[in-house]
Structure formats: structure tokens, C-alpha cells
XYZ file of C-alpha atoms in Angstrom:
422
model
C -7.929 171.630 28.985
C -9.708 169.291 25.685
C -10.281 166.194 24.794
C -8.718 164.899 21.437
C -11.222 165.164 18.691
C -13.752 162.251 18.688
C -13.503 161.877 22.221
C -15.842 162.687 25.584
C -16.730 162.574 28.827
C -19.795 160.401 29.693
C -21.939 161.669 32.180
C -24.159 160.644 34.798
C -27.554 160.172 32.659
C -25.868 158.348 30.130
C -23.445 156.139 32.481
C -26.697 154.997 34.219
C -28.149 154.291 30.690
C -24.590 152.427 29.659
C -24.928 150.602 32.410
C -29.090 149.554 32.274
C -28.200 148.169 28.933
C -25.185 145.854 30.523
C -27.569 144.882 32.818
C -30.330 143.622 30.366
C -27.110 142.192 28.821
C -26.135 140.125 31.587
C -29.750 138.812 32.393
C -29.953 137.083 28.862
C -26.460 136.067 28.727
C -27.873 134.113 32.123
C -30.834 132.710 29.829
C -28.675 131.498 26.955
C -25.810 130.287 29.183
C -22.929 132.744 27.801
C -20.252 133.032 30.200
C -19.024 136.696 30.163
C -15.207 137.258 29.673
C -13.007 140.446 29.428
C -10.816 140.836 26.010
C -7.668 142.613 25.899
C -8.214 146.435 25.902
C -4.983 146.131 23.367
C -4.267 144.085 20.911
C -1.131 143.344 18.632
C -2.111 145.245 15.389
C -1.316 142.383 13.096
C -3.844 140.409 15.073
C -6.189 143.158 14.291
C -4.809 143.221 10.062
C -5.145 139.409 9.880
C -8.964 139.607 10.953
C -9.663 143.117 8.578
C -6.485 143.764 6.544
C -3.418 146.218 6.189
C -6.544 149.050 5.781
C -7.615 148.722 9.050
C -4.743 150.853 10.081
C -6.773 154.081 9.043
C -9.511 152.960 11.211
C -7.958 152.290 14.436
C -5.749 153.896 17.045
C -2.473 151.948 16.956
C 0.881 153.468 17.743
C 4.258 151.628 19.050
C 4.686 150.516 22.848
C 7.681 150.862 24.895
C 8.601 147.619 24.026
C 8.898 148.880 20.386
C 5.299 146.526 19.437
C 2.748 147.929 16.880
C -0.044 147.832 19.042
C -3.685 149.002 19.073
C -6.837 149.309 20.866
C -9.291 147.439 20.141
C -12.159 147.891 17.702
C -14.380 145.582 18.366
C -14.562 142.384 20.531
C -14.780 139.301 17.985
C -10.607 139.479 17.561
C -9.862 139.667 21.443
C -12.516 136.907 22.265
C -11.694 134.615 18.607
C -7.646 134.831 19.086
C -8.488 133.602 22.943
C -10.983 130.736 21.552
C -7.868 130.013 19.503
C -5.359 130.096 21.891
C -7.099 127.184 24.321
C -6.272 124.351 22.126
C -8.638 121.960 24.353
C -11.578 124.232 24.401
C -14.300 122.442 25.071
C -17.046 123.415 22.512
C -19.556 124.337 21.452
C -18.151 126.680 23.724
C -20.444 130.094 24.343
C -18.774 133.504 25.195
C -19.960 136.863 25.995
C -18.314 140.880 26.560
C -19.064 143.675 27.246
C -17.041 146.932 27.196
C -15.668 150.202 25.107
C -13.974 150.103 21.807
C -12.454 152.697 19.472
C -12.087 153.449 16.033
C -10.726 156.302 14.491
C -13.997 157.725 12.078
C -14.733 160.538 11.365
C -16.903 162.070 14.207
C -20.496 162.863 13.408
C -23.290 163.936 16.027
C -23.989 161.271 18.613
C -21.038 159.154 17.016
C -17.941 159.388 18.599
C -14.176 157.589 18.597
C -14.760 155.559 21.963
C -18.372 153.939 22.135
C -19.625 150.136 23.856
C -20.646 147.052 22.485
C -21.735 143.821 23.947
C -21.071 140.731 21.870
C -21.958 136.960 21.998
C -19.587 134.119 20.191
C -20.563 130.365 19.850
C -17.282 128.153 19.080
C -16.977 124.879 17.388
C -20.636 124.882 16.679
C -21.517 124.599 12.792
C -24.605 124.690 11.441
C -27.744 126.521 11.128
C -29.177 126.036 14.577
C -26.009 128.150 16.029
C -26.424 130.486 13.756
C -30.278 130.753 14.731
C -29.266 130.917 18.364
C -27.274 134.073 18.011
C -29.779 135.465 15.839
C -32.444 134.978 18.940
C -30.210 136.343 21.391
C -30.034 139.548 19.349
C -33.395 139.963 19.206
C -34.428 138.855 22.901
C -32.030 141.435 24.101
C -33.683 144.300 22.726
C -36.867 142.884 24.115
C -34.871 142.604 27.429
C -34.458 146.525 27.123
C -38.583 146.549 26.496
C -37.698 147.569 22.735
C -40.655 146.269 20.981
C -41.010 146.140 17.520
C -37.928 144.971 16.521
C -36.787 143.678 12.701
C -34.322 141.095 12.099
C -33.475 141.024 8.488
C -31.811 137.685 7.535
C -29.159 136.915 4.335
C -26.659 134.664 2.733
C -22.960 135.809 2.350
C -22.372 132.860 -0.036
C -26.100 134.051 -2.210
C -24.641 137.496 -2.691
C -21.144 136.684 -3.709
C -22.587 134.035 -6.202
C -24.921 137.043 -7.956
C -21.800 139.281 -7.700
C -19.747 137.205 -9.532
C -22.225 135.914 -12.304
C -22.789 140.098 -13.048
C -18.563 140.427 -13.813
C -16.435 143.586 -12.405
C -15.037 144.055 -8.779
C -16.717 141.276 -5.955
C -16.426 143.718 -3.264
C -16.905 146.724 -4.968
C -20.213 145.524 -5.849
C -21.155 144.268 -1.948
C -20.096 147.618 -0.767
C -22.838 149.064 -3.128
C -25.142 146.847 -2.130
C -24.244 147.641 1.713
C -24.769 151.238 0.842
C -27.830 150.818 -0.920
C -29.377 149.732 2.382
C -28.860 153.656 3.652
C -29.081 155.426 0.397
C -31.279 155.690 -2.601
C -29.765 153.219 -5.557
C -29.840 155.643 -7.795
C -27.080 157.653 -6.242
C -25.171 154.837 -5.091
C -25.046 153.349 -8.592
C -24.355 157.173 -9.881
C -21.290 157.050 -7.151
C -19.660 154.072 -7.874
C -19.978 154.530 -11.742
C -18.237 157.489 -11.109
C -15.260 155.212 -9.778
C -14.819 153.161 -13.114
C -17.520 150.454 -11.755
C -20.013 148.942 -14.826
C -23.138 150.529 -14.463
C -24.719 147.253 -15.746
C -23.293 145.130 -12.924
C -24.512 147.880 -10.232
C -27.932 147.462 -11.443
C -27.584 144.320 -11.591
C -25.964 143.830 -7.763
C -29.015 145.980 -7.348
C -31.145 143.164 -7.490
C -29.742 141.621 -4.121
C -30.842 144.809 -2.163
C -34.747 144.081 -3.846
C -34.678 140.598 -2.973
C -36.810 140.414 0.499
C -39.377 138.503 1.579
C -39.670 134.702 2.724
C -36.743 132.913 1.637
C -38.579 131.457 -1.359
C -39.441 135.411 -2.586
C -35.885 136.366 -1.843
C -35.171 133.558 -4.500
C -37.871 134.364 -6.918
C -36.923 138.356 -6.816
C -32.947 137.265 -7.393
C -34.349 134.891 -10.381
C -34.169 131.449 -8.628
C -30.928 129.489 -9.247
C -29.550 127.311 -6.916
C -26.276 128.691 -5.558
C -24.457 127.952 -2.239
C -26.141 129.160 0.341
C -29.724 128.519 0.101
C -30.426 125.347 1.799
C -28.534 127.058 5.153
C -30.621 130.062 4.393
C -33.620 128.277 4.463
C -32.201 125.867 7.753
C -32.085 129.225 10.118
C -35.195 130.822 8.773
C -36.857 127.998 9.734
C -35.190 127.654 13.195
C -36.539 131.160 14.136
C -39.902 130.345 13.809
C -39.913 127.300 15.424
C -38.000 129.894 17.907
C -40.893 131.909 18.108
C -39.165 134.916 16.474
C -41.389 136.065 14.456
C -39.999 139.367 13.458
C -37.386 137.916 10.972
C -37.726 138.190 7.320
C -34.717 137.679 4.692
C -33.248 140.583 3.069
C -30.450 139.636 0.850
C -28.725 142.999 0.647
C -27.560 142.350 4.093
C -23.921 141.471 3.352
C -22.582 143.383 6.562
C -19.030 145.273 5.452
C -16.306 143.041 6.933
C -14.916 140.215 4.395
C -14.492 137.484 7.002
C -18.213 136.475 6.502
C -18.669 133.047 5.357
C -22.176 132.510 5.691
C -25.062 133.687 7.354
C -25.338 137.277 8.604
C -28.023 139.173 10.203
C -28.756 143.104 11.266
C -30.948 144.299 14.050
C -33.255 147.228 13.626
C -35.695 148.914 16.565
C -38.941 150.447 15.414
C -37.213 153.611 13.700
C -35.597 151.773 11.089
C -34.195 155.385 10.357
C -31.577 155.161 13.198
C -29.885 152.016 11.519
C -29.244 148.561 12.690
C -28.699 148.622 16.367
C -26.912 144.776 16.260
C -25.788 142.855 13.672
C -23.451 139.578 13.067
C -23.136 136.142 11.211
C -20.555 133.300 10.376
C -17.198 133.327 10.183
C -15.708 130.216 10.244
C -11.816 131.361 9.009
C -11.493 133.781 11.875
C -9.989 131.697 14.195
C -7.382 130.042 11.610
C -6.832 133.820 10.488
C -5.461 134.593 14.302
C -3.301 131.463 13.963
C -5.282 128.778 15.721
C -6.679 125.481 14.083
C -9.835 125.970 11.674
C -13.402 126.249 14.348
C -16.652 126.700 13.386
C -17.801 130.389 15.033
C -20.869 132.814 14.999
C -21.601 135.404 16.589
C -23.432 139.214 17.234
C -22.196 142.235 18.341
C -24.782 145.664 19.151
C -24.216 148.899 19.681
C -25.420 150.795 23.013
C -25.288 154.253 22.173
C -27.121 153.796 19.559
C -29.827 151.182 21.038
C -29.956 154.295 24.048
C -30.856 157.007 20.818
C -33.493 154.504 19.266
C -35.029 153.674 23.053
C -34.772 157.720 23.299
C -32.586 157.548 26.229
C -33.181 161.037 28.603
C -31.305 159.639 30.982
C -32.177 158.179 34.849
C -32.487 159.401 38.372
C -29.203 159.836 39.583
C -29.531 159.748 43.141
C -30.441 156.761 45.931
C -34.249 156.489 46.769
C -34.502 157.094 50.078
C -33.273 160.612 51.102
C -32.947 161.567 54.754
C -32.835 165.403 55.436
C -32.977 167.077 58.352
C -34.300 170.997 59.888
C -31.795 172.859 61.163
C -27.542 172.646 61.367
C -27.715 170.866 64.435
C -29.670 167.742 63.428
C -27.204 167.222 60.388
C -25.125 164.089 61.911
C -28.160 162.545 63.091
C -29.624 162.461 59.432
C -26.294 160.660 58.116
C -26.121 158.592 60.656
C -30.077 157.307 60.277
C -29.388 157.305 56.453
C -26.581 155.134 57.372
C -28.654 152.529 59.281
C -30.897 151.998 56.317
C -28.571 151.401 54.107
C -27.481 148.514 56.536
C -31.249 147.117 56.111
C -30.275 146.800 52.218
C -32.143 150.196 51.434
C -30.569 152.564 49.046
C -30.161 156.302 51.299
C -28.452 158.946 51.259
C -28.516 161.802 53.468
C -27.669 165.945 52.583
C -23.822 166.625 53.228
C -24.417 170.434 52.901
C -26.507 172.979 55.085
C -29.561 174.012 53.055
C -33.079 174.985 53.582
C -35.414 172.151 53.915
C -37.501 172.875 50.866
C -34.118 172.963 48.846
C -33.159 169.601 50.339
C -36.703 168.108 49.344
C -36.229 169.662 46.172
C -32.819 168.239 45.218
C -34.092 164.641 46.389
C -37.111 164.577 44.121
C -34.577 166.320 41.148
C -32.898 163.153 41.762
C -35.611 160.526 41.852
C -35.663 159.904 45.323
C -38.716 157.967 45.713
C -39.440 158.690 49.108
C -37.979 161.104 51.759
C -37.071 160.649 55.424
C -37.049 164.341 57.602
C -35.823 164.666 60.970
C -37.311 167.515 62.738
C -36.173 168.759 66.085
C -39.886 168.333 67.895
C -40.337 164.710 66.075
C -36.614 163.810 66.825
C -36.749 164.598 70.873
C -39.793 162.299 70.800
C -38.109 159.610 68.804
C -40.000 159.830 65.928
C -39.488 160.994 62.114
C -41.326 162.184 59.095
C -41.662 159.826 56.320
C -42.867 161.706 53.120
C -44.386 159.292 49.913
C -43.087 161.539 47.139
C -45.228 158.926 44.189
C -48.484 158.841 46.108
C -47.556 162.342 47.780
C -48.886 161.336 51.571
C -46.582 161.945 54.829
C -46.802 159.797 58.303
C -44.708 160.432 61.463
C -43.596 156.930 62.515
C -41.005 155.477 65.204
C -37.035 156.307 63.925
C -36.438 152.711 64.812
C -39.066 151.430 62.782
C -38.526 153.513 59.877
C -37.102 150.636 57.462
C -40.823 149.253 57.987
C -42.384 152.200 56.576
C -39.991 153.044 53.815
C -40.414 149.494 52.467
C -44.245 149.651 52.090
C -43.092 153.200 50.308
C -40.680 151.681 48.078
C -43.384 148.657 47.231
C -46.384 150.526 46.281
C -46.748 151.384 42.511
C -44.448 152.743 40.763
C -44.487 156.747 39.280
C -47.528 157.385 37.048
């Protein structure tokens, strides 16, 4: 039996990854005050249409209910966690939300890209403003510091800047953006050679071009566009500013950030690690229609969304030990209850244990404890057992003592406190 296409299992090394991520997830939600919620795992799909249009139908799995209801998993978690910010008409705000949790889309599968992946988000409602905006910006980047990713870029633009070049240039608004967007991946020559192909002025792609130049401080962003004072700047300026008073120092503005989703409205941001090959590993903005879009009143919202796979390729990932650190195995057939229940009775002094549920030799049980990253490893002998007594073996600083079976918790917690593996 198969999986549909797009789809697969997740083992144990990359669960354990999946889930050290969520944890450096929830520790800075705790720093910034986001409470964590749980969106829908379905939505309506013309809740998902009024956020991204009737298009997003080739990009999703939706199919009718029982009920008869065009309905869909979701994508991403902006349109579960904006239609609920909509819902609660006396929400207090600014009100700060966070998730966690799988989403699907229907692209076209690639290596180390599949159908069903994870995201966490964050979400500030009712908050407008450049300070919000800078808030969101800093969580992104202190949670890839949480996950000891140094190194990282934020690259900073202007939804509002890039529309107003678009437009002075003539020709198709979003045509243009997407170029831009792809010129951030791909060499501008080709993508100006691509879309020329698709009736687009070459004189307004190399002009759009401009935007995906324009880096820098937010006064060279200017200077490289031409200057000019469209919408846009002064909020530019606002949340560059915030971030270094921040202390984030690693943000710079690159105006050919316009992130691919229309319901933009001002600021937007991407994320990169070190290996700015991989691709932004977290991105987000303003969108302050989104809400009215889902049918709610008009509320001020930002917000940033990251991928894990891909944060687990660009942190090279290999995966974790799978298995408890303290493993209690035993010589001989005979002595086989008494390990699980001594591996039980550490586990009751808060001490992770797990004892060998099969008969194997005792090198093979020593073996398949240090496969798994136990980090230190209990054996019960017969001649030690009669006398009370066990072996407690150090598998980091590789040294063994015999000590009391009653006392072991005592010497497996000066194990599991000593330094860590070199």
C-alpha cells in the first residue's frame, strides 16, 4: 500500500526535529506574550478564496463534505486564526496570537518539499503602526536564534513603495511584482526574458527591475529607486528604526521583497539563515483588509509565519537520539523483570529510562542504548544483583561504578549532570 503523491510518513529523526522546533517556538511565544491557539484543520473554501482568490482552488485540497459544503484544508494559518480574530467582536486588542501545526497545499512535489509540511505563525490584532510591525519582525528573528541559528538576515520592504514604482512604469501591477518576486531566486535576465515572452513590456520589467536593486539603509533603498516620495516611506523608515533600537541588527531593506500574496498592505519582511541559497525560512507583513475580507469589521493585523522543514534543512537537521537516557539492561533471561521494574522506579524519580523488552546479548543491549543516545546505562548482573548492588556505566565520560540499587537515582543524576557529549 502508497501514499498519494506529495505525501509521507514522518519518521522518528525528523518528528523529534518537528517537535525541537515547536519547542523553541513555544519558549519565545512565552517571551513575547503570544497565547498559542489551534485553527481549524478545515476551513470553508470561500473563506480560503476571500483571503487568496477563486485561484487558490488549484493550490489547495478542497473537495465537498457530507453535508454537501466546499470545504478545504487549510493552507496556512493566518485565515483560521484572522476569521477567529474576526469572529470575537469584543476582542480585546492589541490582541497577540500564536499556532503551530501542519498545512497542505497541492504543489507540485520537489525533493524535500512535499503536500503536507508545518508552520508556526504569530498575529498581532488591532495594533497599527510601525512598532507592531517591528515586533513581529523581532520575533522572527529571535526564533531562529532560539533554534541557535546564527547568522540570520532579515530583509525589510514596503508593499505600498513597490506598487507606487509598478504603476509609474505602466503594464500589468502584479505581473510586474511577480517578476520582481522571482527575481529574488533567479537571474533578471531570464526572468525579464520569461515574462516578455508572456506579452509583458520589456521596458517596464527593467524598469520593475529596479525594486529588486534597491537595498541598503532605507535612505539607499530610496536613492537606488531614484528618491520620490511615495506612500510608504515614512512607515518604512518607522520599523527600520524600531529594530535597531531592538537590537536587531541583522535587518537591512530590500525592496524586492513584495512576498506573493495580494493581501499585503504594508510592510513585509523574509527571513533567511546563513545559506541564503535554501530561501527564506519565515516571512510576513501587514495586512490590514484581512479581517474585513473574512467578514468581520476592518482591524489593524500583522503577522509572520516560518517554515520548519525547511529551517530543519538550513540547521542541517540529521536527526536526534531516539531513545530515553537512562537504559537499564540486564545478564541473563532471568534478571529481565527485575531490569523493567528498576527502570520503572527511575522513571518515578523524574528520570527518563527505559529498560530492554527483548532477550539479547548484553553487548547488543549496550549497543542499541548508545545507537539511541542513551547517555548513561544501568546493568543488573546476577553476582551484583544478589548483593543488592548494580552497575552504572558513564557512556560520555566512559567510566563504570557498582553502587547500591536503591541509591541508583543518586548516581545517575551526577551522570546525567556532568558535561555534555564532546
Amino acid at each position: 500500500m502508497g501514499l498519494p503523491r506529495g505525501m509521507r510518513d514522518i519518521g522518528a529523526a525528523e518528528t523529534a526535529g518537528i517537535e525541537s522546533v515547536r519547542a523553541a517556538f513555544a519558549r519565545t511565544c512565552g517571551l513575547f506574550g503570544y497565547t498559542l491557539v489551534e485553527p481549524s484543520t478545515i476551513e470553508l473554501l470561500s473563506t480560503l478564496e476571500a483571503k487568496a482568490g477563486p485561484a487558490i482552488r488549484e493550490e489547495v485540497y478542497h473537495f465537498e463534505d457530507k453535508g454537501g459544503r466546499a470545504v478545504a484544508l487549510r493552507f496556512d494559518m493566518t485565515v483560521g486564526m484572522a476569521r477567529g480574530a474576526a469572529a470575537q467582536r469584543s476582542l480585546p486588542v492589541p490582541a497577540r496570537m500564536a499556532a503551530f501545526g501542519g498545512v497542505w497545499r497541492y504543489d507540485e512535489p520537489q525533493k524535500g518539499r512535499y503536500r503536507h509540511f508545518h508552520q508556526w505563525n504569530v498575529e498581532v490584532y488591532g495594533a497599527a503602526g510601525a512598532e507592531a510591525d517591528a515586533e513581529v519582525a523581532e520575533f522572527t528573528v529571535r526564533m531562529l536564534e532560539a533554534l541557535g541559528m546564527g547568522g540570520a538576515r532579515l530583509e525589510v520592504s514596503h508593499r505600498a513603495i513597490a506598487e507606487a514604482h509598478v504603476r509609474s512604469l505602466g503594464g500589468d501591477v502584479a505581473a510586474l511584482l511577480r517578476a520582481v518576486d522571482r527575481a529574488q531566486r533567479r537571474p533578471e535576465a531570464d526572468v525579464i526574458a520569461d515574462f516578455a515572452r508572456r506579452g509583458h513590456s520589456r521596458e517596464a520589467l527593467e524598469g520593475a527591475m529596479r525594486l529588486a536593486r534597491a537595498r541598503g539603509s532605507a535612505g539607499e533603498a530610496r536613492d537606488a529607486l531614484g528618491g520620490g516620495e511615495p506612500d510608504g516611506w515614512d512607515e518604512l523608515g518607522a520599523v527600520m528604526d524600531s529594530l535597531e533600537r531592538r537590537g536587531v541588527g541583522c535587518a537591512t531593506v530590500n525592496l524586492g521583497i513584495v512576498r506573493g500574496l495580494d493581501y499585503y498592505s504594508g510592510t513585509v519582511f523574509e527571513a533567511f539563515g546563513p545559506d541564503m541559497s535554501v530561501g527564506a525560512l519565515a516571512g510576513g507583513g501587514r495586512y490590514d483588509s484581512l479581517s474585513e475580507a473574512l467578514g468581520g469589521p476592518a482591524m489593524p493585523a500583522a503577522g509572520a509565519a516560518g517554515g520548519v522543514e525547511r529551517t530543519l534543512a538550513a540547521m542541517g537537521w540529521a536527526g536526534a537520539p531516539c531513545g530515553a537516557r537512562v537504559a537499564v539492561v540486564h545478564v541473563g533471561g532471568e534478571l529481565g523483570a527485575e531490569a523493567g521494574a528498576l527502570a520503572s522506579r527511575i522513571r518515578q524519580r523524574g528520570i527518563a529510562a527505559s529498560a530492554s523488552l527483548v532477550q539479547r546479548p548484553l553487548a547488543r543491549q549496550i549497543a542499541a542504548a548508545e545507537r539511541d543516545g542513551a547517555r548513561a546505562v544501568v546493568i543488573v548482573a546476577p553476582r551484583e544483583w544478589a548483593e543488592g548492588r548494580v552497575v552504572v556505566r558513564d557512556m560520555v565520560a566512559r567510566t563504570e561504578s557498582t553502587v547500591e540499587a536503591g541509591a541508583v537515582h543518586g548516581a545517575l543524576e551526577a551522570a546525567l549532570s556532568s558535561e555534555t557529549r564532546e
